[in-house]
Short mmCIF file of C-alpha atoms and ligand atoms in Angstrom, two decimals:
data_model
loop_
_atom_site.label_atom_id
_atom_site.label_comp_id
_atom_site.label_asym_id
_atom_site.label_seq_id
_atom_site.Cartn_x
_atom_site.Cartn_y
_atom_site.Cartn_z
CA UNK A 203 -8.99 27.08 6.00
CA UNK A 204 -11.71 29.09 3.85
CA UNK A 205 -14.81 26.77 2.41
CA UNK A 206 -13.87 25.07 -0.68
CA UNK A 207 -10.46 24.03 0.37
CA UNK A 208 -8.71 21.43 2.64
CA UNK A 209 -5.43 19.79 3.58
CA UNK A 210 -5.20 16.02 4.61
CA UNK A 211 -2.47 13.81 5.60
CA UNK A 212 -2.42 10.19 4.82
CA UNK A 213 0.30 7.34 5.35
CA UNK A 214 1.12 4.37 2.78
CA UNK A 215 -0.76 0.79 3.47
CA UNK A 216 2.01 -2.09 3.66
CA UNK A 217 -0.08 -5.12 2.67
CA UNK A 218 1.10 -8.22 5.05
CA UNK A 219 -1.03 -10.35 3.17
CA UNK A 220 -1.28 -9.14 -0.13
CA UNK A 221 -3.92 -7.74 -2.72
CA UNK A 222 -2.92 -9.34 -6.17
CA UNK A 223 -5.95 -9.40 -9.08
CA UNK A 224 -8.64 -7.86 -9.61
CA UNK A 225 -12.34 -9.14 -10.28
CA UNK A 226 -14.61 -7.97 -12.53
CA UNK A 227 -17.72 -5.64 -11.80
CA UNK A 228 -16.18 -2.68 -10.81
CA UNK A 229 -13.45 -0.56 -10.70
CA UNK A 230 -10.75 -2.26 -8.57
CA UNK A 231 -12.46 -4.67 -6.65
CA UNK A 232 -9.67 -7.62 -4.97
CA UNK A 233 -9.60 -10.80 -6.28
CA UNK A 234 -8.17 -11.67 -3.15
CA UNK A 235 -8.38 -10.46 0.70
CA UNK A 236 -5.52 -8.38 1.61
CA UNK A 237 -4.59 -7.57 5.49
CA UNK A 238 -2.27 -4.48 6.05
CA UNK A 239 -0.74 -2.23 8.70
CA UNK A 240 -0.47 1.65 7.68
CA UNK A 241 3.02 3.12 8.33
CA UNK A 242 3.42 6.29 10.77
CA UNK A 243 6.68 6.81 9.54
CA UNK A 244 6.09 8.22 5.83
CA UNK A 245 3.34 11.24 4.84
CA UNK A 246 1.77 11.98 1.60
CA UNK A 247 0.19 16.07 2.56
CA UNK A 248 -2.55 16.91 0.54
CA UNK A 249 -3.94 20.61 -0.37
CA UNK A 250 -7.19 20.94 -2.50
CA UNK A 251 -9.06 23.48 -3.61
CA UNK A 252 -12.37 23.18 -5.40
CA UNK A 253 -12.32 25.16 -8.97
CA UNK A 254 -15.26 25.91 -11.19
CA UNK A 255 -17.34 23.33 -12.72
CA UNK A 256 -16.33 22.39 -16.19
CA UNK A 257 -12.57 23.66 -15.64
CA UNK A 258 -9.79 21.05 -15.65
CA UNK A 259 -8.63 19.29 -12.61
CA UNK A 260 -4.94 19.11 -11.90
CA UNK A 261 -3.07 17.82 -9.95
CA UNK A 262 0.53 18.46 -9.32
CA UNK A 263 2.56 15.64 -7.20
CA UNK A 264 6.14 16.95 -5.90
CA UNK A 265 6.18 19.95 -8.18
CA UNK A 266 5.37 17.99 -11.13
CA UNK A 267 1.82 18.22 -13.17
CA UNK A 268 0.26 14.95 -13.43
CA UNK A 269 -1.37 13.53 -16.59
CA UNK A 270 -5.01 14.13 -16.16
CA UNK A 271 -6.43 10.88 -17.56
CA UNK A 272 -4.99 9.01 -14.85
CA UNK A 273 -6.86 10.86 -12.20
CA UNK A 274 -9.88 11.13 -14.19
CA UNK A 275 -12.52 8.08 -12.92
CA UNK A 276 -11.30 9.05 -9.17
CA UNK A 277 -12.45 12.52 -9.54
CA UNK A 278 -15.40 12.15 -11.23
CA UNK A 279 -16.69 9.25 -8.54
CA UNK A 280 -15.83 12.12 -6.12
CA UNK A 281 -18.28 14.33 -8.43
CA UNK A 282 -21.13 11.44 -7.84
CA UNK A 283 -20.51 10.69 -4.65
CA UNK A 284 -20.95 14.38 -3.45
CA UNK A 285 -23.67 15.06 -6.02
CA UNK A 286 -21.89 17.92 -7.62
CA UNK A 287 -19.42 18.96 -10.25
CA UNK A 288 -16.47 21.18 -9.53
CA UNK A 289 -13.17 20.67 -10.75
CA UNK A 290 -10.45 20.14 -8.33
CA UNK A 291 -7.22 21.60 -7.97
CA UNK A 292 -5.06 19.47 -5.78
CA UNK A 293 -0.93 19.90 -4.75
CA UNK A 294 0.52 16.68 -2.91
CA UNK A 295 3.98 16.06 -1.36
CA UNK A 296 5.63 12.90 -0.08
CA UNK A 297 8.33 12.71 2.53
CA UNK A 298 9.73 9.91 1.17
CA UNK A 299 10.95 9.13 -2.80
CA UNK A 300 7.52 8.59 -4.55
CA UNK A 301 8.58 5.84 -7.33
CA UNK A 302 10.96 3.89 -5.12
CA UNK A 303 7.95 1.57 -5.09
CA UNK A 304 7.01 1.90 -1.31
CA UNK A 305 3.53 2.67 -2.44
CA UNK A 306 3.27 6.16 -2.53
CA UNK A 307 -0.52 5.34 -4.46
CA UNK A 308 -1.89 4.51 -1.12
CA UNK A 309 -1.78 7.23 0.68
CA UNK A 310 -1.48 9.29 -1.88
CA UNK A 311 -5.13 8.38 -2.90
CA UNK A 312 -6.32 8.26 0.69
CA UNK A 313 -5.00 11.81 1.23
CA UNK A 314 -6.75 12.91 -1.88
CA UNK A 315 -10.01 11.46 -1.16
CA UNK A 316 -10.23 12.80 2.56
CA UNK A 317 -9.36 16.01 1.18
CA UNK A 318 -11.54 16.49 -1.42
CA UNK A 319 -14.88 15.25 0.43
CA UNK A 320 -13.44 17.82 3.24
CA UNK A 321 -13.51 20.41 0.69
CA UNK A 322 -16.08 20.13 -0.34
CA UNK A 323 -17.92 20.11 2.98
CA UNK A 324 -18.94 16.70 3.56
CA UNK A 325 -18.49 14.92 6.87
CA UNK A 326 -15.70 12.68 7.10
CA UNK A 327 -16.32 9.24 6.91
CA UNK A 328 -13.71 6.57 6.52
CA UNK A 329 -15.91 4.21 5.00
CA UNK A 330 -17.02 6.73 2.19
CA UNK A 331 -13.40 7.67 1.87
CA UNK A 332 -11.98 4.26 1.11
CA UNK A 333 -14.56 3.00 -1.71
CA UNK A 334 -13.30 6.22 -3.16
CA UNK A 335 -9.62 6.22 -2.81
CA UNK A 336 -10.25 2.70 -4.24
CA UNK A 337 -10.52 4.27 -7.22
CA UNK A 338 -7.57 5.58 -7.29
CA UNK A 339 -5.67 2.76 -6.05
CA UNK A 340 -6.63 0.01 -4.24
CA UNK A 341 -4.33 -0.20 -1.69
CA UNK A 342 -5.17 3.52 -0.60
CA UNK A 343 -8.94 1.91 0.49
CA UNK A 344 -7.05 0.47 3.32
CA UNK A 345 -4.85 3.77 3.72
CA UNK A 346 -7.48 6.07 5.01
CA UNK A 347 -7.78 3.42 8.16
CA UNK A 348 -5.01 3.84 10.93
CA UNK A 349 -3.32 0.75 12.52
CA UNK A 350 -3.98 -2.99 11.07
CA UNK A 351 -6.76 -2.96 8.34
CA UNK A 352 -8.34 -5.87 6.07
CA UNK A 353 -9.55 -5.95 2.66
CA UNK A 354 -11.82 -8.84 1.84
CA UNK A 355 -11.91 -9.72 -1.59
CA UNK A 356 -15.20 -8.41 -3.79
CA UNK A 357 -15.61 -5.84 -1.24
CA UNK A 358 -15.48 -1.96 -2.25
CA UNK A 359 -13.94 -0.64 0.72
CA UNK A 360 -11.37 -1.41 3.22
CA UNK A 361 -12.34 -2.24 7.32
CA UNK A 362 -10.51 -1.54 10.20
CA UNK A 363 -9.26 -4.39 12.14
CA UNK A 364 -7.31 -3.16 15.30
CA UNK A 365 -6.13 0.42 15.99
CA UNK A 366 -2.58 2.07 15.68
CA UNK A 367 -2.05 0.90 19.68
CA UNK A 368 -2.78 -2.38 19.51
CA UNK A 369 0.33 -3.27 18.84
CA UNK A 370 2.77 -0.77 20.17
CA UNK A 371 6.06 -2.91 19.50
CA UNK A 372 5.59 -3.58 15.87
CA UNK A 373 7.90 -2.42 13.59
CA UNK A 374 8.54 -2.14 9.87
CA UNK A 375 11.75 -1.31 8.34
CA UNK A 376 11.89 -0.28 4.65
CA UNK A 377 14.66 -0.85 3.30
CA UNK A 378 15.48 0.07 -0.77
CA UNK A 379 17.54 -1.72 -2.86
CA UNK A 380 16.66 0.45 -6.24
CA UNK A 381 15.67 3.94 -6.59
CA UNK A 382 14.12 5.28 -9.65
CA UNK A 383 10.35 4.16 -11.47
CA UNK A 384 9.48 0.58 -12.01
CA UNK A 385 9.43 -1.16 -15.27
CA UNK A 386 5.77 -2.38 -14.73
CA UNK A 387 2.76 -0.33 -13.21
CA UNK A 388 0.94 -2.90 -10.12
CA UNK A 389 -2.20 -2.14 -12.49
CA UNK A 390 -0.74 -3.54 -15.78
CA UNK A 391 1.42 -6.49 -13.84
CA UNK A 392 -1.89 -7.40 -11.51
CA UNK A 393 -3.93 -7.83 -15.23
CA UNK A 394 -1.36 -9.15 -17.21
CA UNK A 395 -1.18 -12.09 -14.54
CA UNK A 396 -4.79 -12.83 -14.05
CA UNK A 397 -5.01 -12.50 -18.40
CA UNK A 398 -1.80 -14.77 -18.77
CA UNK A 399 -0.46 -16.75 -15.62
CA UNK A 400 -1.48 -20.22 -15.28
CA UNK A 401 -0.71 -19.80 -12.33
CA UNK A 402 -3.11 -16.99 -11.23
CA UNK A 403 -6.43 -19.19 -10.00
CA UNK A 404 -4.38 -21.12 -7.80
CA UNK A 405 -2.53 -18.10 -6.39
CA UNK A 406 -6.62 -16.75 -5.55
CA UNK A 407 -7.79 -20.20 -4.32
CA UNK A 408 -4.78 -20.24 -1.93
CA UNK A 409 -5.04 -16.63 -0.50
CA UNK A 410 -8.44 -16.73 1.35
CA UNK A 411 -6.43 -19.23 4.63
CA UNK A 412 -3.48 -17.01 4.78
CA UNK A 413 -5.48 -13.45 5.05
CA UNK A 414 -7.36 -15.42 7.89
CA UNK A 415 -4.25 -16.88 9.95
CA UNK A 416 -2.84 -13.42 9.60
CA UNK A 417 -6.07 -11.53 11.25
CA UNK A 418 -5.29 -14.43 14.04
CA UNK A 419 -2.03 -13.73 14.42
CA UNK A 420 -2.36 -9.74 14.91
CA UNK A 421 -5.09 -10.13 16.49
CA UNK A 422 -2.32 -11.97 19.92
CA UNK A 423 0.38 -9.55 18.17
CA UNK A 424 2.13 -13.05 17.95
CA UNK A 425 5.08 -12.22 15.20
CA UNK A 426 6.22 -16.03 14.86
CA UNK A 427 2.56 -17.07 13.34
CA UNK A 428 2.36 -14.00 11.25
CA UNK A 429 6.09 -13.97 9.49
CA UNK A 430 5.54 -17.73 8.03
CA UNK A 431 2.04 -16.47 6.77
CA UNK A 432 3.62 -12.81 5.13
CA UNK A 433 6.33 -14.93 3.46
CA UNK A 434 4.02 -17.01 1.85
CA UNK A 435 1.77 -14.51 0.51
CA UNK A 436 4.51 -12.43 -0.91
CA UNK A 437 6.21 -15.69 -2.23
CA UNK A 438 3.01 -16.93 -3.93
CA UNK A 439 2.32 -13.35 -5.19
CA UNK A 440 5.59 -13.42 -7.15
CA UNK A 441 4.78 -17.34 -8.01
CA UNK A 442 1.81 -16.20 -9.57
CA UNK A 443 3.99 -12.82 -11.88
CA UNK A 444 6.28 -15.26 -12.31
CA UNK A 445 3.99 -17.55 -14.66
CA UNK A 446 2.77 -14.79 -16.40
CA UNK A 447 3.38 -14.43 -20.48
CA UNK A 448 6.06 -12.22 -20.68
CA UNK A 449 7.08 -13.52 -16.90
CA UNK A 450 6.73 -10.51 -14.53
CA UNK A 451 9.97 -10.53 -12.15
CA UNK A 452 10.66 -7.37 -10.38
CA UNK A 453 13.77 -8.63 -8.08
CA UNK A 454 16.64 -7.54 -8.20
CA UNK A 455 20.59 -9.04 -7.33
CA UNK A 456 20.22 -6.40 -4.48
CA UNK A 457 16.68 -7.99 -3.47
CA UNK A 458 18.14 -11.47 -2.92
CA UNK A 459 21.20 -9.99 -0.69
CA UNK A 460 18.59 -8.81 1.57
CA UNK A 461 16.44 -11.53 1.90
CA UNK A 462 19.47 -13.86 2.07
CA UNK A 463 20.65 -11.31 5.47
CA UNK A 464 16.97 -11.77 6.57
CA UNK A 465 16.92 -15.34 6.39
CA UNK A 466 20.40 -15.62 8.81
CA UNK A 467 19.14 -13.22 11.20
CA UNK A 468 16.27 -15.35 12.28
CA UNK A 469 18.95 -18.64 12.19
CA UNK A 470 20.65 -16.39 14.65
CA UNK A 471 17.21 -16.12 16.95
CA UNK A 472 16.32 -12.31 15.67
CA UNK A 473 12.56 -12.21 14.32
CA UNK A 474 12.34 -10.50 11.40
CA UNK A 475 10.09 -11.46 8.85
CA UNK A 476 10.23 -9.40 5.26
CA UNK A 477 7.54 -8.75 2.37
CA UNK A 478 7.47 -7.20 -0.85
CA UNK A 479 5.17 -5.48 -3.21
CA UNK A 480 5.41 -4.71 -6.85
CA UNK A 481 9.05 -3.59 -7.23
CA UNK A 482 12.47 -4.41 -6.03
CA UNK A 483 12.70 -3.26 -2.18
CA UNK A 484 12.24 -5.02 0.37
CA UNK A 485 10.15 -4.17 4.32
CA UNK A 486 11.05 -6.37 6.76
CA UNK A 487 9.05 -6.96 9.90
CA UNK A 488 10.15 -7.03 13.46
CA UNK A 489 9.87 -5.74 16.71
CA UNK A 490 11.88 -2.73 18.97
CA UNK A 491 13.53 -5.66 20.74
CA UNK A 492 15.25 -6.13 17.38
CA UNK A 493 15.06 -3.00 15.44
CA UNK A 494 18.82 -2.34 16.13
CA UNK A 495 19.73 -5.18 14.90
CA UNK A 496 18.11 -6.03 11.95
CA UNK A 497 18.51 -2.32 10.65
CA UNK A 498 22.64 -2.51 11.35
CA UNK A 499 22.65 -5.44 9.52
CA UNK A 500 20.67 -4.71 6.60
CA UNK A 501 21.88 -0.99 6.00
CA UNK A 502 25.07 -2.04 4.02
CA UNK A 503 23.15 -3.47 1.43
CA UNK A 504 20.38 -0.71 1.13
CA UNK A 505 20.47 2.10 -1.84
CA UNK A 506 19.48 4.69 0.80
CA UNK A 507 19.23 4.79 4.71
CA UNK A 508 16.52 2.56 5.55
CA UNK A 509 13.35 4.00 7.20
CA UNK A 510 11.83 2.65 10.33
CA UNK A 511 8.26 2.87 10.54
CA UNK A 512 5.55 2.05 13.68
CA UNK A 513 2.35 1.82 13.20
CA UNK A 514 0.55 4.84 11.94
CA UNK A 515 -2.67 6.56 11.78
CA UNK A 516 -5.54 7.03 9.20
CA UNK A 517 -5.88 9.64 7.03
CA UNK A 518 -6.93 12.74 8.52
CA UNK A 519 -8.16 16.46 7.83
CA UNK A 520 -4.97 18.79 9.00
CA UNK A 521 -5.11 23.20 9.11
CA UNK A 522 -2.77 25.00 7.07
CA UNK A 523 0.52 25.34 8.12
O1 LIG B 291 -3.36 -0.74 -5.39
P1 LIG B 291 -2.04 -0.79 -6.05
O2 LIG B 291 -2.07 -0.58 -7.51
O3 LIG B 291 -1.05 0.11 -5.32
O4 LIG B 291 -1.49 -2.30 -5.88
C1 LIG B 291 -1.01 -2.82 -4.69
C2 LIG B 291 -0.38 -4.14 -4.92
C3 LIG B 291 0.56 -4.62 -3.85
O5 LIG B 291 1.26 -3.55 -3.24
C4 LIG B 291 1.59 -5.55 -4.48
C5 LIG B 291 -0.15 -5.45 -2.77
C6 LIG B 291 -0.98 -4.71 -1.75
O6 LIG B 291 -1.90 -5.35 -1.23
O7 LIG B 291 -0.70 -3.52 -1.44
#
């Protein structure tokens, strides 16, 4: 593609151990340590082309112009970060439904951020890529990483903990109960918790042991340590939302179905292990051994076909088609 331009590709972050607060002293910086695997099976594509300085940037997701304000402190930390000022002009796509909740922000941000250094003709470099997707989102600083990533909390970028082989069984299956936006942004639910849930320090003082069993547990791709340790961080996320002033509950009757159906399976021997994020749907864990299984099971109470993901790679400079 022609200087000034470039197309990236970028894959959502599931957090296994999840990212919930924020601290202060920067712009999105984790109250807590969040460890994640980035998902093959879904693509955010990226174009962007660098426009004069002073102009507008836009951005247009799925056909549809995006308010600029929200975009704003990502591009201009691209601006300082390259030591320059164009605008940018950048067109993104998802394969999959961008406000079903399965965190389209993630690679969404990763894509841009790898596409806009790109275009503007610096060398790739993951690290650089993630403080700034961070910007954007803060689950996209672990999107521009393939395989299982970590987050520690304070830290302005994501790391990479083991790559998109490491574990060539592993399987996630999304699985949505609710299509359509969310009534709550992550953003305004994450700060409405830490400003109003008693519950919020312990949910932080708590977090630190689970995000280190977890690293364990990938680390011997050992599925019956790491489900007990995703259920409680997803559990205690919601524990923490749930003490928050108004409460902050995001399940729905169609949720509870599926966990319920996730709950027999492994009575009946099948590991599967689920987690959630800031919205209804529900990604349940397993391996190909079970894939069939759990996915026949679950699809009668999914709003859509569920999607089965492996594990994917990092974000990543594509040509043209
Ligand atoms: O960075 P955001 O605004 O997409 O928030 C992510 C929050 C969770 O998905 C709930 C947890 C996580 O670590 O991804």
């Amino acid at each position: 593609m022609s200087a000034g331009s470039a197309v990236a590709v970028a894959h959502p972050s599931l957090a296994l151990v999840k990212y919930w607060g924020k601290r202060d002293g920067g712009v999105n910086i984790p109250a807590t340590s969040s460890v994640a695997v980035t998902l093959g099976a879904l693509t955010t594509r990226t174009t962007v082309r660098l426009g004069p300085a002073a102009s507008p940037d836009r951005i247009v997701l799925d056909g549809r112009e995006q308010p600029a304000e929200r975009y704003r402190p990502f591009f201009d930390a691209v601006r300082e970060a390259i030591g320059d000022s164009p605008s940018f002009i950048a067109e993104s796509t998802n394969d999959f439904p961008t406000a079903a909740g399965l965190a389209s922000s993630a690679s969404g941000f990763a894509a841009l951020a790898t596409a806009c250094l790109a275009a503007a003709g610096v060398p790739i470099d993951r690290a650089r890529s993630s403080r700034l997707a961070r910007i954007g989102s803060g689950s996209a600083a672990r999107a521009v990483y393939p395989g299982f990533t970590v987050w520690r909390a304070g830290a302005e970028s994501a790391a990479p903990l083991a790559g998109a082989d490491h574990w060539s069984a592993f399987r996630v299956i999304v699985v949505p109960v609710a299509t359509g936006p969310k009534a709550v942004s992550s953003r305004d639910a994450m700060n409405a918790t830490r400003a109003t849930s008693p519950y919020y320090r312990a949910w932080v003082d708590s977090h630190e042991e689970l995000a280190e069993r977890s690293i364990a547990a990938i680390a011997e791709r050992d599925l019956e340590a790491l489900g007990p340790v995703m259920r409680l961080s997803y559990a205690r996320m919601f524990g923490s939302m749930l003490g928050a002033d108004p409460p902050i509950r995001y399940w729905r009757p169609e949720t509870l179905a599926v966990l319920d159906a996730v709950d027999a399976l492994r009575r009946e021997g099948v590991a599967a292990w689920e987690t959630m994020d800031a919205g209804p749907q529900v990604k349940v864990v397993t391996t190909t051994d079970d894939v069939a299984t759990v996915v026949a099971r679950l699809r009668p109470l999914a709003a859509m076909e569920p999607i089965v993901s492996a594990v994917g790679d990092g974000a990543t400079i594509v040509e043209p088609a």
